[in-house]
Amino acid sequence: MQPVTGRVVAGRGAVLRRPGAGQDLLAAWRADPAAVLGAARNAGAAILIVSADFATGAAGAAVARGGFVAVIAPKFDQIFRTAVTKGGVFPLCLPIGIVTELQDMVAADPAMQLTVDIDNGEVTAGDKFSAVFETAGRAAAGPASGQAAAQQAPGAGTEVPGRGSDRPLTAAEPAHLADRIRAAQLHMASLDMPADVRINLQRRLVAVCDSMKAATADPARCARRLASLTAELDRIAAASGPGNLPDLNS
């Protein structure tokens, strides 16, 4: 583990999910979470990335004692969330598709360094991965969101060069972002999706709007968050043909 000062955590990730359709790991987790967390592959990891099945019940106490600083999942039940929070572990919600992608990346490269910025609500893996999260305390007890494929780090055109956190927004920057926000709102309204997915996406859009109004608003960060949301809407639209709503199962 390689912690960073402040409310930023950096370190290796550990993955918990059922292999294929098997139930063995889940059964072992429910029988003795501490034994599963004690596996050699999890040694020294700072950030635990779990499927929804593992973020339930009294297993939270084992996570709180497992040396982790943050746990990422699509949703948490109240018992688990309370246990990890009391143990000083940050519970962070990401959409199911993003959790799956992050698990795949960590499984493929166990030495990969992840960074969780608690204050700015962002988890990254170098320039390979970037996603905006919400803390479980603010999220609903149910699914944090629905299907979302990869949220990649922003490409060209999402950054606003030369922006410092203490520089006021120029007149053009908020107008440009406001146009993109309106376009995202119209796109969202046109899509057919489950209510919990829509609520989560709307919450994220409101968060971008609120961040733009702050005295120290950072247009580059607003643009990154908006680009992630827009990409998610595009992928939901692509996956949502007639009678083909996004798969919400992890």
XYZ file of C-alpha atoms in Angstrom:
250
model
C 0.000 0.000 0.000
C 1.189 3.497 -0.844
C -0.954 6.107 0.897
C -0.978 9.747 -0.183
C -1.483 12.683 2.160
C -4.932 14.135 2.701
C -8.081 12.355 1.623
C -6.416 10.653 -1.329
C -5.561 6.968 -1.167
C -3.274 5.135 -3.554
C -2.485 1.443 -3.581
C -3.122 -1.924 -5.126
C -6.625 -3.278 -5.557
C -8.080 -6.628 -4.532
C -11.019 -8.220 -6.359
C -13.905 -10.284 -5.000
C -16.453 -11.683 -7.412
C -17.939 -15.034 -8.287
C -15.843 -16.824 -10.911
C -18.195 -17.422 -13.832
C -21.436 -18.967 -12.632
C -19.771 -20.666 -9.660
C -20.875 -20.147 -6.069
C -17.777 -21.456 -4.241
C -16.146 -18.108 -3.509
C -19.448 -16.565 -2.412
C -20.158 -19.538 -0.134
C -16.669 -19.269 1.367
C -17.143 -15.535 1.875
C -20.390 -16.037 3.741
C -18.878 -18.810 5.852
C -15.688 -16.948 6.813
C -15.030 -13.546 5.213
C -11.767 -13.149 7.117
C -10.363 -16.315 5.534
C -11.213 -15.083 2.023
C -9.670 -11.679 2.700
C -6.575 -13.417 4.078
C -5.798 -15.038 0.718
C -2.322 -14.271 -0.587
C -3.692 -12.402 -3.613
C -5.268 -9.815 -1.289
C -2.179 -9.186 0.840
C -1.190 -5.538 1.011
C -4.104 -4.269 -1.066
C -5.534 -0.886 -0.076
C -8.724 -0.881 -2.151
C -11.229 -3.746 -2.242
C -13.425 -3.996 -5.345
C -16.417 -6.266 -4.797
C -19.522 -7.363 -6.634
C -22.825 -6.580 -4.943
C -23.102 -10.107 -3.488
C -20.066 -9.450 -1.286
C -21.137 -6.052 0.098
C -23.771 -7.479 2.420
C -24.340 -8.419 6.029
C -21.819 -8.897 8.791
C -18.991 -9.377 6.264
C -18.401 -5.642 6.612
C -16.683 -6.232 9.950
C -14.113 -8.470 8.254
C -13.474 -5.833 5.596
C -13.020 -3.200 8.314
C -10.311 -5.377 9.892
C -8.698 -6.332 6.598
C -6.358 -3.349 6.239
C -8.303 -1.736 3.404
C -8.797 1.997 3.145
C -11.647 1.964 0.604
C -14.183 -0.568 -0.687
C -15.871 -0.149 -4.071
C -19.157 -1.861 -4.998
C -22.323 -1.224 -7.028
C -24.355 -1.148 -3.804
C -24.049 -1.801 -0.068
C -26.581 -2.960 2.459
C -26.945 -0.960 5.664
C -25.188 -3.469 7.952
C -22.140 -3.737 5.702
C -21.932 0.021 5.127
C -22.156 0.808 8.835
C -19.464 -1.737 9.737
C -16.904 -0.549 7.191
C -17.549 3.120 7.923
C -17.046 2.591 11.650
C -13.828 0.753 10.807
C -12.474 3.750 8.907
C -12.996 2.253 5.429
C -14.588 4.495 2.783
C -17.513 2.753 0.978
C -17.721 4.029 -2.609
C -20.458 3.319 -5.160
C -19.811 2.921 -8.878
C -22.156 1.652 -11.582
C -22.164 -2.110 -12.089
C -20.499 -1.928 -15.491
C -17.711 0.291 -14.154
C -17.087 -2.023 -11.198
C -16.838 -4.968 -13.589
C -14.365 -3.139 -15.803
C -12.219 -2.129 -12.842
C -12.256 -5.709 -11.541
C -11.123 -6.964 -14.965
C -8.266 -4.460 -15.053
C -7.033 -5.301 -11.554
C -7.342 -9.052 -12.155
C -5.263 -8.697 -15.326
C -2.616 -6.553 -13.596
C -2.547 -7.145 -9.809
C 0.334 -4.659 -9.411
C -1.727 -1.814 -10.895
C -1.849 1.266 -8.678
C -5.272 2.770 -8.082
C -5.939 6.240 -6.706
C -9.123 7.192 -4.845
C -9.661 10.915 -4.351
C -12.315 11.066 -1.638
C -12.866 14.819 -1.713
C -13.137 15.105 -5.493
C -15.109 11.862 -5.910
C -12.848 10.240 -8.491
C -11.062 6.889 -8.816
C -8.292 6.487 -11.370
C -5.728 3.963 -12.569
C -3.031 6.047 -14.221
C -4.237 7.126 -17.654
C -6.086 3.833 -18.212
C -9.206 4.411 -16.124
C -11.170 7.263 -14.584
C -14.618 7.213 -13.009
C -16.647 9.535 -10.795
C -18.118 7.889 -7.716
C -20.454 8.772 -4.890
C -19.913 7.803 -1.287
C -22.248 5.100 -0.060
C -23.558 7.399 2.644
C -25.091 9.636 -0.031
C -26.213 6.774 -2.259
C -29.464 4.924 -1.976
C -29.371 1.571 -0.202
C -30.394 -0.085 -3.450
C -28.393 -0.173 -6.698
C -26.277 2.911 -7.160
C -26.959 2.893 -10.867
C -27.598 0.622 -13.757
C -25.600 -0.584 -16.708
C -22.668 1.585 -17.703
C -19.834 0.293 -19.772
C -16.328 1.685 -19.485
C -15.820 5.235 -18.316
C -12.471 5.966 -19.856
C -10.161 8.826 -19.025
C -11.221 11.847 -21.061
C -9.784 12.266 -24.508
C -8.863 15.342 -26.455
C -11.249 18.225 -26.060
C -12.438 17.433 -22.526
C -9.690 19.391 -20.788
C -9.576 23.172 -20.537
C -5.839 23.997 -20.771
C -4.280 26.428 -18.365
C -7.040 26.232 -15.790
C -5.976 26.659 -12.166
C -8.282 25.868 -9.267
C -8.119 29.475 -8.128
C -8.864 31.081 -11.516
C -12.471 32.237 -12.090
C -14.367 30.753 -14.999
C -14.144 32.745 -18.193
C -17.387 33.810 -19.845
C -17.052 31.186 -22.599
C -16.360 28.191 -20.354
C -19.643 28.008 -18.412
C -21.651 28.743 -21.557
C -19.996 25.854 -23.381
C -20.518 23.485 -20.467
C -24.109 24.669 -20.008
C -24.865 23.779 -23.632
C -23.423 20.309 -23.103
C -25.412 19.885 -19.893
C -28.647 20.789 -21.687
C -27.802 18.304 -24.442
C -27.146 15.587 -21.846
C -30.469 16.364 -20.125
C -32.366 16.036 -23.416
C -30.537 12.831 -24.274
C -31.350 11.357 -20.850
C -35.025 12.280 -21.200
C -35.201 10.478 -24.548
C -33.877 7.155 -23.208
C -35.941 4.291 -21.828
C -34.255 3.043 -18.658
C -35.147 1.737 -15.185
C -36.106 4.368 -12.621
C -33.099 3.762 -10.347
C -30.729 4.208 -13.280
C -32.388 7.478 -14.299
C -32.317 8.805 -10.732
C -28.601 8.095 -10.398
C -27.753 9.689 -13.743
C -29.868 12.738 -12.926
C -28.111 13.045 -9.558
C -24.747 13.027 -11.318
C -25.893 15.699 -13.766
C -27.097 17.897 -10.900
C -23.706 17.433 -9.194
C -21.966 18.748 -12.310
C -24.309 21.764 -12.358
C -23.645 22.453 -8.676
C -19.872 22.200 -9.127
C -20.008 24.785 -11.918
C -21.636 27.293 -9.550
C -18.876 27.050 -6.943
C -16.533 30.009 -6.491
C -13.560 27.769 -7.263
C -15.284 25.920 -10.129
C -12.849 23.888 -12.226
C -14.124 23.596 -15.807
C -11.644 20.842 -16.650
C -13.013 18.636 -13.889
C -16.612 19.549 -14.798
C -15.847 18.627 -18.402
C -14.384 15.253 -17.371
C -17.408 14.398 -15.256
C -19.788 15.502 -17.982
C -17.858 13.508 -20.604
C -18.147 10.379 -18.443
C -21.881 10.909 -18.028
C -22.399 11.556 -21.738
C -20.442 8.425 -22.659
C -22.588 6.415 -20.266
C -25.768 7.766 -21.845
C -24.440 6.848 -25.286
C -23.707 3.296 -24.197
C -27.104 2.905 -22.551
C -28.702 4.138 -25.756
C -26.665 1.637 -27.792
C -27.640 -1.227 -25.474
C -31.303 -0.262 -25.267
C -32.898 -1.433 -28.465
C -36.594 -2.389 -28.495
C -37.169 -4.729 -25.585
C -33.485 -4.674 -24.732
C -32.931 -2.620 -21.596
C -29.401 -2.679 -20.170
C -28.518 -5.717 -18.069
C -28.382 -4.580 -14.446
C -26.855 -7.773 -13.081
C -23.208 -7.932 -12.201
